[in-house]
Amino acid sequence: EAQVTQNPRYLITVTGKKLTVTCSQNMNHEYMSWYRQDPGLGLRQIYYSMNVEVTDKGDVPEGYKVSRKEKRNFPLILESPSPNQTSLYFCASSGGQGAFLETQYFGPGTRLLVL
Amino acid sequence: GNSVTQMEGPVTLSEEAFLTINCTYTATGYPSLFWYVQYPGEGLQLLLKATKADDKGSNKGFEATYRKETTSFHLEKGSVQVSDSAVYFCALKSARPGNTGKLIFGQGTTLQVKP
């Protein structure tokens, strides 16, 4: 089954404790992206990756890091989480010719609470 | 810059009622337009899309027409069901050079359908 998976689905942590949210897709997609969803704001892009070893900032990258060492994986790293990073996070991917222009498929989401 | 505006929710309807969720956008050029749906506790699923003016996207009884002259992409369904209760997001993606593949989302509209 074609899918985007995220882990963990729920996470409670404390300020300053480094954490990683994993994202993996099995569709051989070139393009991957992270979004955060906050009430009244819709979804906003954090980082994106056009392909392996090619990443760039989205609209709200502060406090986050990413890496793309393999095509299928795109982890989101919070080096020193703060309460304002409490949010619902979604990973998405798209593929094909001009992959970044194609329809994006979303993972199930990771709900993060930073105390 | 590019933006998407959706009607305020929540929208509460009785089963079999007609649904309209308004969506207007601001963008240069000819963006692609999307409706995503988020069922409770789940990630976003693509509901329908349109990539050029006057295109009509349709799926599961939902329809939306890309109206360049009014910069709108309103979602409609003739007869809603309880199972349609969800949050609906309108989104656009720019096709201009330099596009990062970012989806720009509206704030979401919650639909509740009562039996």
mmCIF file of C-alpha atoms in Angstrom:
data_model
loop_
_atom_site.group_PDB
_atom_site.id
_atom_site.type_symbol
_atom_site.label_atom_id
_atom_site.label_comp_id
_atom_site.label_asym_id
_atom_site.label_seq_id
_atom_site.Cartn_x
_atom_site.Cartn_y
_atom_site.Cartn_z
ATOM 1 C CA GLU A 1 0.000 0.000 0.000
ATOM 2 C CA ALA A 2 1.319 3.426 -1.012
ATOM 3 C CA GLN A 3 1.690 5.533 2.080
ATOM 4 C CA VAL A 4 3.530 8.110 4.105
ATOM 5 C CA THR A 5 4.261 7.027 7.666
ATOM 6 C CA GLN A 6 5.267 9.123 10.653
ATOM 7 C CA ASN A 7 6.541 8.184 14.073
ATOM 8 C CA PRO A 8 5.726 8.761 16.787
ATOM 9 C CA ARG A 9 2.068 9.691 16.401
ATOM 10 C CA TYR A 10 1.935 11.362 19.803
ATOM 11 C CA LEU A 11 4.765 12.806 21.850
ATOM 12 C CA ILE A 12 4.983 14.709 25.120
ATOM 13 C CA THR A 13 8.369 16.158 25.956
ATOM 14 C CA VAL A 14 10.003 18.902 28.002
ATOM 15 C CA THR A 15 11.679 22.109 26.917
ATOM 16 C CA GLY A 16 15.205 21.582 25.613
ATOM 17 C CA LYS A 17 15.126 17.807 25.158
ATOM 18 C CA LYS A 18 16.141 16.994 21.601
ATOM 19 C CA LEU A 19 13.702 14.928 19.596
ATOM 20 C CA THR A 20 13.295 13.519 16.110
ATOM 21 C CA VAL A 21 10.076 12.817 14.237
ATOM 22 C CA THR A 22 10.567 10.315 11.454
ATOM 23 C CA CYS A 23 8.853 10.348 8.077
ATOM 24 C CA SER A 24 9.065 7.620 5.477
ATOM 25 C CA GLN A 25 7.358 7.107 2.117
ATOM 26 C CA ASN A 26 7.266 3.990 -0.047
ATOM 27 C CA MET A 27 6.315 5.650 -3.334
ATOM 28 C CA ASN A 28 9.830 6.556 -4.516
ATOM 29 C CA HIS A 29 8.852 10.213 -4.378
ATOM 30 C CA GLU A 30 11.479 12.860 -4.990
ATOM 31 C CA TYR A 31 9.759 15.699 -3.145
ATOM 32 C CA MET A 32 9.105 15.667 0.601
ATOM 33 C CA SER A 33 7.958 18.368 2.956
ATOM 34 C CA TRP A 34 7.081 19.090 6.580
ATOM 35 C CA TYR A 35 4.143 21.217 7.681
ATOM 36 C CA ARG A 36 2.802 22.269 11.032
ATOM 37 C CA GLN A 37 -0.887 22.786 11.697
ATOM 38 C CA ASP A 38 -2.085 25.303 14.251
ATOM 39 C CA PRO A 39 -5.663 26.387 15.012
ATOM 40 C CA GLY A 40 -6.843 29.213 12.787
ATOM 41 C CA LEU A 41 -3.647 29.173 10.723
ATOM 42 C CA GLY A 42 -4.111 26.129 8.528
ATOM 43 C CA LEU A 43 -0.889 24.342 7.605
ATOM 44 C CA ARG A 44 2.431 26.099 7.141
ATOM 45 C CA GLN A 45 5.521 24.660 5.502
ATOM 46 C CA ILE A 46 8.576 24.171 7.721
ATOM 47 C CA TYR A 47 11.141 22.595 5.375
ATOM 48 C CA TYR A 48 11.105 20.828 2.064
ATOM 49 C CA SER A 49 13.382 18.607 0.021
ATOM 50 C CA MET A 50 13.488 18.367 -3.760
ATOM 51 C CA ASN A 51 15.589 15.188 -3.645
ATOM 52 C CA VAL A 52 18.354 13.410 -1.717
ATOM 53 C CA GLU A 53 20.746 15.878 -0.105
ATOM 54 C CA VAL A 54 18.670 18.831 -1.360
ATOM 55 C CA THR A 55 16.747 20.625 1.389
ATOM 56 C CA ASP A 56 15.584 24.177 1.957
ATOM 57 C CA LYS A 57 13.597 26.328 4.351
ATOM 58 C CA GLY A 58 9.889 26.847 4.128
ATOM 59 C CA ASP A 59 7.918 29.608 5.812
ATOM 60 C CA VAL A 60 8.498 28.676 9.471
ATOM 61 C CA PRO A 61 11.912 26.925 9.750
ATOM 62 C CA GLU A 62 13.114 28.460 13.033
ATOM 63 C CA GLY A 63 13.901 25.839 15.645
ATOM 64 C CA TYR A 64 13.844 22.909 13.213
ATOM 65 C CA LYS A 65 16.370 20.919 11.212
ATOM 66 C CA VAL A 66 15.948 18.261 8.548
ATOM 67 C CA SER A 67 18.087 15.851 6.598
ATOM 68 C CA ARG A 68 17.548 13.809 3.433
ATOM 69 C CA LYS A 69 20.183 11.102 3.245
ATOM 70 C CA GLU A 70 17.878 8.570 1.624
ATOM 71 C CA LYS A 71 15.074 9.116 -0.830
ATOM 72 C CA ARG A 72 12.419 7.491 1.328
ATOM 73 C CA ASN A 73 13.182 9.214 4.662
ATOM 74 C CA PHE A 74 12.898 12.838 5.753
ATOM 75 C CA PRO A 75 13.243 13.227 9.531
ATOM 76 C CA LEU A 76 12.340 16.428 11.356
ATOM 77 C CA ILE A 77 14.685 17.336 14.200
ATOM 78 C CA LEU A 78 13.956 19.675 17.081
ATOM 79 C CA GLU A 79 17.334 20.330 18.711
ATOM 80 C CA SER A 80 15.931 22.264 21.673
ATOM 81 C CA PRO A 81 12.126 22.172 21.663
ATOM 82 C CA SER A 82 10.180 25.052 23.132
ATOM 83 C CA PRO A 83 6.487 25.313 24.077
ATOM 84 C CA ASN A 84 5.719 27.349 20.940
ATOM 85 C CA GLN A 85 6.562 24.237 18.921
ATOM 86 C CA THR A 86 3.574 22.441 20.399
ATOM 87 C CA SER A 87 1.625 21.613 17.281
ATOM 88 C CA LEU A 88 0.380 18.941 14.898
ATOM 89 C CA TYR A 89 3.030 18.020 12.343
ATOM 90 C CA PHE A 90 2.484 16.516 8.910
ATOM 91 C CA CYS A 91 4.927 15.044 6.470
ATOM 92 C CA ALA A 92 4.023 15.009 2.768
ATOM 93 C CA SER A 93 5.541 13.686 -0.442
ATOM 94 C CA SER A 94 5.021 13.909 -4.174
ATOM 95 C CA GLY A 95 6.680 12.336 -7.160
ATOM 96 C CA GLY A 96 6.873 12.083 -10.898
ATOM 97 C CA GLN A 97 8.174 14.455 -13.508
ATOM 98 C CA GLY A 98 8.300 17.868 -11.925
ATOM 99 C CA ALA A 99 7.623 16.209 -8.599
ATOM 100 C CA PHE A 100 7.285 19.390 -6.620
ATOM 101 C CA LEU A 101 4.390 20.389 -8.867
ATOM 102 C CA GLU A 102 2.469 17.182 -8.335
ATOM 103 C CA THR A 103 -0.174 16.263 -5.796
ATOM 104 C CA GLN A 104 1.186 15.873 -2.296
ATOM 105 C CA TYR A 105 0.248 12.881 -0.132
ATOM 106 C CA PHE A 106 0.198 13.366 3.600
ATOM 107 C CA GLY A 107 1.144 11.218 6.553
ATOM 108 C CA PRO A 108 -1.192 10.678 9.526
ATOM 109 C CA GLY A 109 0.329 13.445 11.634
ATOM 110 C CA THR A 110 2.375 13.689 14.828
ATOM 111 C CA ARG A 111 0.879 15.552 17.753
ATOM 112 C CA LEU A 112 3.636 17.137 19.838
ATOM 113 C CA LEU A 113 3.278 18.734 23.251
ATOM 114 C CA VAL A 114 6.289 20.578 24.670
ATOM 115 C CA LEU A 115 6.018 21.348 28.388
ATOM 116 C CA GLY B 1 2.092 37.105 -1.759
ATOM 117 C CA ASN B 2 -0.093 34.112 -2.412
ATOM 118 C CA SER B 3 -2.903 33.398 0.032
ATOM 119 C CA VAL B 4 -6.102 31.407 0.481
ATOM 120 C CA THR B 5 -9.196 32.508 2.369
ATOM 121 C CA GLN B 6 -11.955 30.132 3.413
ATOM 122 C CA MET B 7 -15.319 30.819 4.945
ATOM 123 C CA GLU B 8 -15.429 30.741 8.708
ATOM 124 C CA GLY B 9 -16.713 27.638 10.378
ATOM 125 C CA PRO B 10 -18.021 25.597 11.902
ATOM 126 C CA VAL B 11 -20.713 24.735 9.394
ATOM 127 C CA THR B 12 -23.541 22.606 10.747
ATOM 128 C CA LEU B 13 -25.970 20.931 8.349
ATOM 129 C CA SER B 14 -28.629 18.278 8.456
ATOM 130 C CA GLU B 15 -28.133 15.102 6.468
ATOM 131 C CA GLU B 16 -29.044 15.478 2.765
ATOM 132 C CA ALA B 17 -28.622 19.256 2.872
ATOM 133 C CA PHE B 18 -26.693 21.136 0.183
ATOM 134 C CA LEU B 19 -23.148 22.142 1.067
ATOM 135 C CA THR B 20 -21.099 25.103 -0.092
ATOM 136 C CA ILE B 21 -17.756 26.026 1.431
ATOM 137 C CA ASN B 22 -16.361 29.209 -0.067
ATOM 138 C CA CYS B 23 -12.718 29.544 -0.994
ATOM 139 C CA THR B 24 -11.029 32.495 -2.657
ATOM 140 C CA TYR B 25 -7.383 32.941 -3.437
ATOM 141 C CA THR B 26 -4.770 35.531 -4.263
ATOM 142 C CA ALA B 27 -1.970 34.445 -6.545
ATOM 143 C CA THR B 28 0.012 35.554 -9.547
ATOM 144 C CA GLY B 29 -0.163 33.436 -12.642
ATOM 145 C CA TYR B 30 -2.148 30.226 -12.753
ATOM 146 C CA PRO B 31 -1.842 28.204 -9.586
ATOM 147 C CA SER B 32 -3.160 24.684 -9.098
ATOM 148 C CA LEU B 33 -6.037 24.495 -6.621
ATOM 149 C CA PHE B 34 -6.880 21.721 -4.191
ATOM 150 C CA TRP B 35 -9.384 20.653 -1.589
ATOM 151 C CA TYR B 36 -8.081 18.408 1.168
ATOM 152 C CA VAL B 37 -10.211 16.740 3.841
ATOM 153 C CA GLN B 38 -9.143 15.805 7.357
ATOM 154 C CA TYR B 39 -11.334 13.288 9.165
ATOM 155 C CA PRO B 40 -11.133 13.230 12.959
ATOM 156 C CA GLY B 41 -7.790 11.897 14.153
ATOM 157 C CA GLU B 42 -6.445 11.392 10.645
ATOM 158 C CA GLY B 43 -4.088 13.094 8.228
ATOM 159 C CA LEU B 44 -5.057 15.108 5.180
ATOM 160 C CA GLN B 45 -6.460 13.359 2.145
ATOM 161 C CA LEU B 46 -6.713 14.896 -1.286
ATOM 162 C CA LEU B 47 -10.387 15.333 -2.106
ATOM 163 C CA LEU B 48 -10.150 16.976 -5.529
ATOM 164 C CA LYS B 49 -8.023 19.318 -7.565
ATOM 165 C CA ALA B 50 -8.029 21.567 -10.634
ATOM 166 C CA THR B 51 -4.984 22.767 -12.496
ATOM 167 C CA LYS B 52 -6.322 25.372 -14.909
ATOM 168 C CA ALA B 53 -9.106 27.875 -15.299
ATOM 169 C CA ASP B 54 -12.626 26.432 -15.794
ATOM 170 C CA ASP B 55 -11.482 22.944 -14.765
ATOM 171 C CA LYS B 56 -13.927 21.148 -12.507
ATOM 172 C CA GLY B 57 -12.560 18.772 -9.916
ATOM 173 C CA SER B 58 -14.899 16.118 -8.545
ATOM 174 C CA ASN B 59 -14.764 13.185 -6.166
ATOM 175 C CA LYS B 60 -17.174 11.373 -3.818
ATOM 176 C CA GLY B 61 -20.021 13.688 -4.838
ATOM 177 C CA PHE B 62 -18.005 16.838 -4.122
ATOM 178 C CA GLU B 63 -17.271 19.351 -6.872
ATOM 179 C CA ALA B 64 -15.312 22.563 -7.249
ATOM 180 C CA THR B 65 -14.742 24.725 -10.324
ATOM 181 C CA TYR B 66 -11.608 26.812 -10.879
ATOM 182 C CA ARG B 67 -12.924 30.335 -11.528
ATOM 183 C CA LYS B 68 -10.131 32.627 -12.663
ATOM 184 C CA GLU B 69 -12.405 35.658 -13.074
ATOM 185 C CA THR B 70 -13.564 35.526 -9.451
ATOM 186 C CA THR B 71 -10.382 33.842 -8.078
ATOM 187 C CA SER B 72 -12.556 31.240 -6.395
ATOM 188 C CA PHE B 73 -12.692 27.479 -5.907
ATOM 189 C CA HIS B 74 -15.854 26.855 -3.893
ATOM 190 C CA LEU B 75 -16.566 23.326 -2.700
ATOM 191 C CA GLU B 76 -20.082 21.959 -3.205
ATOM 192 C CA LYS B 77 -21.987 18.776 -2.543
ATOM 193 C CA GLY B 78 -25.639 18.218 -3.315
ATOM 194 C CA SER B 79 -26.511 15.971 -0.385
ATOM 195 C CA VAL B 80 -24.202 15.627 2.595
ATOM 196 C CA GLN B 81 -23.969 12.599 4.836
ATOM 197 C CA VAL B 82 -22.963 12.226 8.470
ATOM 198 C CA SER B 83 -19.752 10.588 7.257
ATOM 199 C CA ASP B 84 -18.781 13.870 5.530
ATOM 200 C CA SER B 85 -18.201 15.476 8.923
ATOM 201 C CA ALA B 86 -14.575 16.626 8.807
ATOM 202 C CA VAL B 87 -12.331 19.652 8.388
ATOM 203 C CA TYR B 88 -11.959 20.860 4.802
ATOM 204 C CA PHE B 89 -8.911 22.763 3.595
ATOM 205 C CA CYS B 90 -8.612 24.759 0.410
ATOM 206 C CA ALA B 91 -5.049 25.086 -0.876
ATOM 207 C CA LEU B 92 -3.074 26.394 -3.814
ATOM 208 C CA LYS B 93 0.280 25.674 -5.337
ATOM 209 C CA SER B 94 2.040 28.179 -7.514
ATOM 210 C CA ALA B 95 3.327 27.053 -10.894
ATOM 211 C CA ARG B 96 5.667 29.984 -11.293
ATOM 212 C CA PRO B 97 9.437 29.519 -11.744
ATOM 213 C CA GLY B 98 11.127 29.318 -8.401
ATOM 214 C CA ASN B 99 8.142 27.594 -6.867
ATOM 215 C CA THR B 100 9.211 25.467 -3.941
ATOM 216 C CA GLY B 101 6.317 23.039 -4.191
ATOM 217 C CA LYS B 102 4.778 24.595 -1.119
ATOM 218 C CA LEU B 103 1.059 24.227 -0.634
ATOM 219 C CA ILE B 104 -0.568 27.357 0.759
ATOM 220 C CA PHE B 105 -3.562 26.453 2.890
ATOM 221 C CA GLY B 106 -6.634 28.250 4.079
ATOM 222 C CA GLN B 107 -7.431 28.064 7.768
ATOM 223 C CA GLY B 108 -9.807 25.126 7.359
ATOM 224 C CA THR B 109 -13.585 24.853 7.689
ATOM 225 C CA THR B 110 -15.145 22.372 10.087
ATOM 226 C CA LEU B 111 -18.262 20.654 8.774
ATOM 227 C CA GLN B 112 -20.616 18.850 11.114
ATOM 228 C CA VAL B 113 -23.495 16.901 9.620
ATOM 229 C CA LYS B 114 -26.311 15.867 11.941
ATOM 230 C CA PRO B 115 -28.628 12.900 11.283
#
